[in-house]
Amino acid sequence: MEMTVNYIYDADGAIEYAIIPYTIWEKLKKSIPVKKEKKEKEEFDPSAYRGILSHLNLDIESELKNMKDQWQTNI
């Protein structure tokens, strides 16, 4: 079986894509590692995110008040 590879070039003439026959792709696809999905969901652990905004030195109370004021004006 002869394999013909076709190429698609970009505007500058450089090879951008290679097109191979489907039968060859099916053989190659079997050897490509596939990321497996997790079967069980991990339980969310909020402590992993503790302190990620601390470098911003936010005044949380004023930020919450500002958010509440915005909610009230949008009603």
PDB file of N, CA and C in Angstrom:
ATOM      1  N   MET A   1       0.840  -1.182   0.000  1.00  0.00           N
ATOM      2  CA  MET A   1       0.000   0.000   0.000  1.00  0.00           C
ATOM      3  C   MET A   1       0.883   1.242   0.000  1.00  0.00           C
ATOM      4  N   GLU A   2       0.632   2.099  -0.930  1.00  0.00           N
ATOM      5  CA  GLU A   2       1.411   3.326  -1.038  1.00  0.00           C
ATOM      6  C   GLU A   2       0.721   4.427  -0.246  1.00  0.00           C
ATOM      7  N   MET A   3       1.498   5.151   0.518  1.00  0.00           N
ATOM      8  CA  MET A   3       0.932   6.238   1.316  1.00  0.00           C
ATOM      9  C   MET A   3       1.259   7.571   0.649  1.00  0.00           C
ATOM     10  N   THR A   4       0.212   8.348   0.401  1.00  0.00           N
ATOM     11  CA  THR A   4       0.376   9.676  -0.166  1.00  0.00           C
ATOM     12  C   THR A   4       0.100  10.696   0.921  1.00  0.00           C
ATOM     13  N   VAL A   5       1.035  11.593   1.120  1.00  0.00           N
ATOM     14  CA  VAL A   5       0.858  12.663   2.094  1.00  0.00           C
ATOM     15  C   VAL A   5       0.671  13.967   1.328  1.00  0.00           C
ATOM     16  N   ASN A   6      -0.385  14.670   1.649  1.00  0.00           N
ATOM     17  CA  ASN A   6      -0.642  15.976   1.040  1.00  0.00           C
ATOM     18  C   ASN A   6      -0.385  17.050   2.084  1.00  0.00           C
ATOM     19  N   TYR A   7       0.055  18.197   1.627  1.00  0.00           N
ATOM     20  CA  TYR A   7       0.384  19.275   2.547  1.00  0.00           C
ATOM     21  C   TYR A   7      -0.467  20.510   2.262  1.00  0.00           C
ATOM     22  N   ILE A   8      -0.739  21.253   3.315  1.00  0.00           N
ATOM     23  CA  ILE A   8      -1.401  22.549   3.188  1.00  0.00           C
ATOM     24  C   ILE A   8      -0.390  23.595   3.645  1.00  0.00           C
ATOM     25  N   TYR A   9      -0.204  24.597   2.818  1.00  0.00           N
ATOM     26  CA  TYR A   9       0.804  25.623   3.072  1.00  0.00           C
ATOM     27  C   TYR A   9       0.145  26.917   3.536  1.00  0.00           C
ATOM     28  N   ASP A  10       0.877  27.670   4.363  1.00  0.00           N
ATOM     29  CA  ASP A  10       0.364  28.979   4.784  1.00  0.00           C
ATOM     30  C   ASP A  10       0.692  30.020   3.721  1.00  0.00           C
ATOM     31  N   ALA A  11       0.347  31.267   3.985  1.00  0.00           N
ATOM     32  CA  ALA A  11       0.550  32.340   3.005  1.00  0.00           C
ATOM     33  C   ALA A  11       2.020  32.571   2.669  1.00  0.00           C
ATOM     34  N   ASP A  12       2.916  32.184   3.583  1.00  0.00           N
ATOM     35  CA  ASP A  12       4.352  32.366   3.349  1.00  0.00           C
ATOM     36  C   ASP A  12       4.991  31.171   2.652  1.00  0.00           C
ATOM     37  N   GLY A  13       4.202  30.145   2.387  1.00  0.00           N
ATOM     38  CA  GLY A  13       4.733  28.965   1.701  1.00  0.00           C
ATOM     39  C   GLY A  13       5.275  27.901   2.631  1.00  0.00           C
ATOM     40  N   ALA A  14       5.134  28.072   3.933  1.00  0.00           N
ATOM     41  CA  ALA A  14       5.612  27.066   4.893  1.00  0.00           C
ATOM     42  C   ALA A  14       4.522  26.018   5.104  1.00  0.00           C
ATOM     43  N   ILE A  15       4.931  24.773   5.306  1.00  0.00           N
ATOM     44  CA  ILE A  15       3.965  23.702   5.547  1.00  0.00           C
ATOM     45  C   ILE A  15       3.263  23.959   6.874  1.00  0.00           C
ATOM     46  N   GLU A  16       1.943  23.969   6.842  1.00  0.00           N
ATOM     47  CA  GLU A  16       1.155  24.217   8.042  1.00  0.00           C
ATOM     48  C   GLU A  16       0.458  22.943   8.514  1.00  0.00           C
ATOM     49  N   TYR A  17      -0.014  22.114   7.584  1.00  0.00           N
ATOM     50  CA  TYR A  17      -0.718  20.879   7.928  1.00  0.00           C
ATOM     51  C   TYR A  17      -0.278  19.766   6.987  1.00  0.00           C
ATOM     52  N   ALA A  18      -0.361  18.536   7.472  1.00  0.00           N
ATOM     53  CA  ALA A  18      -0.128  17.361   6.637  1.00  0.00           C
ATOM     54  C   ALA A  18      -1.398  16.530   6.652  1.00  0.00           C
ATOM     55  N   ILE A  19      -1.795  16.061   5.481  1.00  0.00           N
ATOM     56  CA  ILE A  19      -2.988  15.240   5.366  1.00  0.00           C
ATOM     57  C   ILE A  19      -2.544  13.838   4.990  1.00  0.00           C
ATOM     58  N   ILE A  20      -2.951  12.864   5.819  1.00  0.00           N
ATOM     59  CA  ILE A  20      -2.584  11.474   5.562  1.00  0.00           C
ATOM     60  C   ILE A  20      -3.856  10.664   5.318  1.00  0.00           C
ATOM     61  N   PRO A  21      -3.732   9.516   4.663  1.00  0.00           N
ATOM     62  CA  PRO A  21      -4.911   8.684   4.437  1.00  0.00           C
ATOM     63  C   PRO A  21      -5.550   8.233   5.749  1.00  0.00           C
ATOM     64  N   TYR A  22      -6.865   8.058   5.712  1.00  0.00           N
ATOM     65  CA  TYR A  22      -7.628   7.680   6.898  1.00  0.00           C
ATOM     66  C   TYR A  22      -7.154   6.350   7.484  1.00  0.00           C
ATOM     67  N   THR A  23      -6.827   5.408   6.661  1.00  0.00           N
ATOM     68  CA  THR A  23      -6.384   4.091   7.157  1.00  0.00           C
ATOM     69  C   THR A  23      -5.102   4.223   7.977  1.00  0.00           C
ATOM     70  N   ILE A  24      -4.215   5.091   7.542  1.00  0.00           N
ATOM     71  CA  ILE A  24      -2.970   5.327   8.297  1.00  0.00           C
ATOM     72  C   ILE A  24      -3.306   6.035   9.612  1.00  0.00           C
ATOM     73  N   TRP A  25      -4.217   7.007   9.567  1.00  0.00           N
ATOM     74  CA  TRP A  25      -4.621   7.726  10.777  1.00  0.00           C
ATOM     75  C   TRP A  25      -5.188   6.760  11.811  1.00  0.00           C
ATOM     76  N   GLU A  26      -6.023   5.820  11.388  1.00  0.00           N
ATOM     77  CA  GLU A  26      -6.610   4.847  12.311  1.00  0.00           C
ATOM     78  C   GLU A  26      -5.525   4.022  12.999  1.00  0.00           C
ATOM     79  N   LYS A  27      -4.498   3.657  12.276  1.00  0.00           N
ATOM     80  CA  LYS A  27      -3.390   2.887  12.864  1.00  0.00           C
ATOM     81  C   LYS A  27      -2.599   3.756  13.848  1.00  0.00           C
ATOM     82  N   LEU A  28      -2.347   5.007  13.484  1.00  0.00           N
ATOM     83  CA  LEU A  28      -1.593   5.915  14.356  1.00  0.00           C
ATOM     84  C   LEU A  28      -2.373   6.268  15.612  1.00  0.00           C
ATOM     85  N   LYS A  29      -3.674   6.432  15.468  1.00  0.00           N
ATOM     86  CA  LYS A  29      -4.530   6.847  16.576  1.00  0.00           C
ATOM     87  C   LYS A  29      -4.454   5.863  17.743  1.00  0.00           C
ATOM     88  N   LYS A  30      -4.242   4.601  17.444  1.00  0.00           N
ATOM     89  CA  LYS A  30      -4.157   3.579  18.497  1.00  0.00           C
ATOM     90  C   LYS A  30      -2.931   3.767  19.381  1.00  0.00           C
ATOM     91  N   SER A  31      -1.884   4.395  18.860  1.00  0.00           N
ATOM     92  CA  SER A  31      -0.664   4.566  19.647  1.00  0.00           C
ATOM     93  C   SER A  31      -0.538   5.957  20.279  1.00  0.00           C
ATOM     94  N   ILE A  32      -1.534   6.811  20.066  1.00  0.00           N
ATOM     95  CA  ILE A  32      -1.513   8.151  20.652  1.00  0.00           C
ATOM     96  C   ILE A  32      -2.113   8.072  22.049  1.00  0.00           C
ATOM     97  N   PRO A  33      -1.389   8.551  23.078  1.00  0.00           N
ATOM     98  CA  PRO A  33      -1.953   8.496  24.438  1.00  0.00           C
ATOM     99  C   PRO A  33      -3.163   9.423  24.566  1.00  0.00           C
ATOM    100  N   VAL A  34      -4.182   8.920  25.231  1.00  0.00           N
ATOM    101  CA  VAL A  34      -5.413   9.675  25.421  1.00  0.00           C
ATOM    102  C   VAL A  34      -5.561   9.977  26.906  1.00  0.00           C
ATOM    103  N   LYS A  35      -5.891  11.228  27.227  1.00  0.00           N
ATOM    104  CA  LYS A  35      -6.096  11.618  28.613  1.00  0.00           C
ATOM    105  C   LYS A  35      -7.393  10.983  29.103  1.00  0.00           C
ATOM    106  N   LYS A  36      -7.287  10.216  30.163  1.00  0.00           N
ATOM    107  CA  LYS A  36      -8.459   9.538  30.698  1.00  0.00           C
ATOM    108  C   LYS A  36      -9.170  10.432  31.699  1.00  0.00           C
ATOM    109  N   GLU A  37     -10.498  10.388  31.656  1.00  0.00           N
ATOM    110  CA  GLU A  37     -11.295  11.163  32.597  1.00  0.00           C
ATOM    111  C   GLU A  37     -11.296  10.478  33.950  1.00  0.00           C
ATOM    112  N   LYS A  38     -11.403  11.282  34.992  1.00  0.00           N
ATOM    113  CA  LYS A  38     -11.476  10.737  36.334  1.00  0.00           C
ATOM    114  C   LYS A  38     -12.826  10.076  36.524  1.00  0.00           C
ATOM    115  N   LYS A  39     -12.824   8.892  37.101  1.00  0.00           N
ATOM    116  CA  LYS A  39     -14.076   8.179  37.306  1.00  0.00           C
ATOM    117  C   LYS A  39     -14.825   8.713  38.515  1.00  0.00           C
ATOM    118  N   GLU A  40     -14.092   9.135  39.522  1.00  0.00           N
ATOM    119  CA  GLU A  40     -14.723   9.681  40.717  1.00  0.00           C
ATOM    120  C   GLU A  40     -14.373  11.160  40.824  1.00  0.00           C
ATOM    121  N   LYS A  41     -15.361  11.938  41.183  1.00  0.00           N
ATOM    122  CA  LYS A  41     -15.093  13.365  41.383  1.00  0.00           C
ATOM    123  C   LYS A  41     -14.376  13.552  42.710  1.00  0.00           C
ATOM    124  N   GLU A  42     -13.359  14.388  42.663  1.00  0.00           N
ATOM    125  CA  GLU A  42     -12.670  14.703  43.899  1.00  0.00           C
ATOM    126  C   GLU A  42     -13.505  15.705  44.677  1.00  0.00           C
ATOM    127  N   GLU A  43     -13.514  15.558  45.977  1.00  0.00           N
ATOM    128  CA  GLU A  43     -14.269  16.485  46.809  1.00  0.00           C
ATOM    129  C   GLU A  43     -13.554  17.827  46.831  1.00  0.00           C
ATOM    130  N   PHE A  44     -14.330  18.899  46.725  1.00  0.00           N
ATOM    131  CA  PHE A  44     -13.768  20.244  46.701  1.00  0.00           C
ATOM    132  C   PHE A  44     -13.165  20.584  48.055  1.00  0.00           C
ATOM    133  N   ASP A  45     -11.935  21.083  48.039  1.00  0.00           N
ATOM    134  CA  ASP A  45     -11.246  21.476  49.257  1.00  0.00           C
ATOM    135  C   ASP A  45     -10.909  22.958  49.173  1.00  0.00           C
ATOM    136  N   PRO A  46     -11.713  23.818  49.803  1.00  0.00           N
ATOM    137  CA  PRO A  46     -11.467  25.262  49.702  1.00  0.00           C
ATOM    138  C   PRO A  46     -10.170  25.713  50.346  1.00  0.00           C
ATOM    139  N   SER A  47      -9.637  24.929  51.274  1.00  0.00           N
ATOM    140  CA  SER A  47      -8.394  25.342  51.937  1.00  0.00           C
ATOM    141  C   SER A  47      -7.225  25.403  50.951  1.00  0.00           C
ATOM    142  N   ALA A  48      -7.341  24.720  49.813  1.00  0.00           N
ATOM    143  CA  ALA A  48      -6.285  24.768  48.803  1.00  0.00           C
ATOM    144  C   ALA A  48      -6.165  26.157  48.188  1.00  0.00           C
ATOM    145  N   TYR A  49      -7.217  26.968  48.317  1.00  0.00           N
ATOM    146  CA  TYR A  49      -7.237  28.304  47.724  1.00  0.00           C
ATOM    147  C   TYR A  49      -7.043  29.413  48.749  1.00  0.00           C
ATOM    148  N   ARG A  50      -6.788  29.056  49.991  1.00  0.00           N
ATOM    149  CA  ARG A  50      -6.617  30.052  51.045  1.00  0.00           C
ATOM    150  C   ARG A  50      -5.406  30.938  50.745  1.00  0.00           C
ATOM    151  N   GLY A  51      -5.638  32.232  50.774  1.00  0.00           N
ATOM    152  CA  GLY A  51      -4.545  33.192  50.619  1.00  0.00           C
ATOM    153  C   GLY A  51      -4.187  33.558  49.196  1.00  0.00           C
ATOM    154  N   ILE A  52      -4.912  33.067  48.187  1.00  0.00           N
ATOM    155  CA  ILE A  52      -4.503  33.373  46.814  1.00  0.00           C
ATOM    156  C   ILE A  52      -4.740  34.832  46.436  1.00  0.00           C
ATOM    157  N   LEU A  53      -5.587  35.538  47.189  1.00  0.00           N
ATOM    158  CA  LEU A  53      -5.827  36.958  46.918  1.00  0.00           C
ATOM    159  C   LEU A  53      -5.170  37.869  47.944  1.00  0.00           C
ATOM    160  N   SER A  54      -4.432  37.293  48.888  1.00  0.00           N
ATOM    161  CA  SER A  54      -3.869  38.100  49.973  1.00  0.00           C
ATOM    162  C   SER A  54      -2.894  39.167  49.481  1.00  0.00           C
ATOM    163  N   HIS A  55      -2.222  38.930  48.385  1.00  0.00           N
ATOM    164  CA  HIS A  55      -1.265  39.908  47.866  1.00  0.00           C
ATOM    165  C   HIS A  55      -1.952  41.159  47.315  1.00  0.00           C
ATOM    166  N   LEU A  56      -3.281  41.106  47.119  1.00  0.00           N
ATOM    167  CA  LEU A  56      -4.010  42.266  46.602  1.00  0.00           C
ATOM    168  C   LEU A  56      -4.372  43.275  47.691  1.00  0.00           C
ATOM    169  N   ASN A  57      -4.214  42.885  48.961  1.00  0.00           N
ATOM    170  CA  ASN A  57      -4.520  43.750  50.099  1.00  0.00           C
ATOM    171  C   ASN A  57      -5.918  44.375  49.983  1.00  0.00           C
ATOM    172  N   LEU A  58      -6.912  43.546  49.737  1.00  0.00           N
ATOM    173  CA  LEU A  58      -8.283  44.018  49.591  1.00  0.00           C
ATOM    174  C   LEU A  58      -8.936  44.251  50.949  1.00  0.00           C
ATOM    175  N   ASP A  59      -9.797  45.256  50.993  1.00  0.00           N
ATOM    176  CA  ASP A  59     -10.635  45.471  52.169  1.00  0.00           C
ATOM    177  C   ASP A  59     -11.958  44.756  51.865  1.00  0.00           C
ATOM    178  N   ILE A  60     -12.079  43.542  52.349  1.00  0.00           N
ATOM    179  CA  ILE A  60     -13.212  42.690  52.015  1.00  0.00           C
ATOM    180  C   ILE A  60     -14.536  43.331  52.416  1.00  0.00           C
ATOM    181  N   GLU A  61     -14.585  43.938  53.574  1.00  0.00           N
ATOM    182  CA  GLU A  61     -15.830  44.563  54.030  1.00  0.00           C
ATOM    183  C   GLU A  61     -16.301  45.651  53.066  1.00  0.00           C
ATOM    184  N   SER A  62     -15.388  46.510  52.632  1.00  0.00           N
ATOM    185  CA  SER A  62     -15.785  47.576  51.695  1.00  0.00           C
ATOM    186  C   SER A  62     -16.147  47.000  50.330  1.00  0.00           C
ATOM    187  N   GLU A  63     -15.472  45.936  49.915  1.00  0.00           N
ATOM    188  CA  GLU A  63     -15.796  45.288  48.648  1.00  0.00           C
ATOM    189  C   GLU A  63     -17.194  44.686  48.704  1.00  0.00           C
ATOM    190  N   LEU A  64     -17.545  44.031  49.821  1.00  0.00           N
ATOM    191  CA  LEU A  64     -18.880  43.460  49.987  1.00  0.00           C
ATOM    192  C   LEU A  64     -19.942  44.549  49.991  1.00  0.00           C
ATOM    193  N   LYS A  65     -19.661  45.654  50.676  1.00  0.00           N
ATOM    194  CA  LYS A  65     -20.611  46.768  50.711  1.00  0.00           C
ATOM    195  C   LYS A  65     -20.822  47.334  49.311  1.00  0.00           C
ATOM    196  N   ASN A  66     -19.744  47.488  48.579  1.00  0.00           N
ATOM    197  CA  ASN A  66     -19.818  47.994  47.214  1.00  0.00           C
ATOM    198  C   ASN A  66     -20.671  47.063  46.341  1.00  0.00           C
ATOM    199  N   MET A  67     -20.485  45.757  46.487  1.00  0.00           N
ATOM    200  CA  MET A  67     -21.276  44.789  45.725  1.00  0.00           C
ATOM    201  C   MET A  67     -22.753  44.896  46.093  1.00  0.00           C
ATOM    202  N   LYS A  68     -23.060  44.995  47.383  1.00  0.00           N
ATOM    203  CA  LYS A  68     -24.453  45.109  47.825  1.00  0.00           C
ATOM    204  C   LYS A  68     -25.094  46.384  47.296  1.00  0.00           C
ATOM    205  N   ASP A  69     -24.333  47.488  47.306  1.00  0.00           N
ATOM    206  CA  ASP A  69     -24.848  48.754  46.775  1.00  0.00           C
ATOM    207  C   ASP A  69     -25.166  48.629  45.287  1.00  0.00           C
ATOM    208  N   GLN A  70     -24.307  47.925  44.541  1.00  0.00           N
ATOM    209  CA  GLN A  70     -24.545  47.731  43.121  1.00  0.00           C
ATOM    210  C   GLN A  70     -25.795  46.887  42.887  1.00  0.00           C
ATOM    211  N   TRP A  71     -26.009  45.868  43.708  1.00  0.00           N
ATOM    212  CA  TRP A  71     -27.204  45.022  43.572  1.00  0.00           C
ATOM    213  C   TRP A  71     -28.461  45.860  43.778  1.00  0.00           C
ATOM    214  N   GLN A  72     -28.422  46.721  44.779  1.00  0.00           N
ATOM    215  CA  GLN A  72     -29.601  47.509  45.097  1.00  0.00           C
ATOM    216  C   GLN A  72     -29.907  48.523  44.003  1.00  0.00           C
ATOM    217  N   THR A  73     -28.912  49.055  43.347  1.00  0.00           N
ATOM    218  CA  THR A  73     -29.161  50.039  42.292  1.00  0.00           C
ATOM    219  C   THR A  73     -29.624  49.377  41.003  1.00  0.00           C
ATOM    220  N   ASN A  74     -29.378  48.091  40.848  1.00  0.00           N
ATOM    221  CA  ASN A  74     -29.783  47.374  39.648  1.00  0.00           C
ATOM    222  C   ASN A  74     -31.198  46.833  39.722  1.00  0.00           C
ATOM    223  N   ILE A  75     -31.828  46.937  40.863  1.00  0.00           N
ATOM    224  CA  ILE A  75     -33.182  46.375  41.044  1.00  0.00           C
ATOM    225  C   ILE A  75     -34.222  47.297  40.468  1.00  0.00           C
TER     226      ILE A  75
END
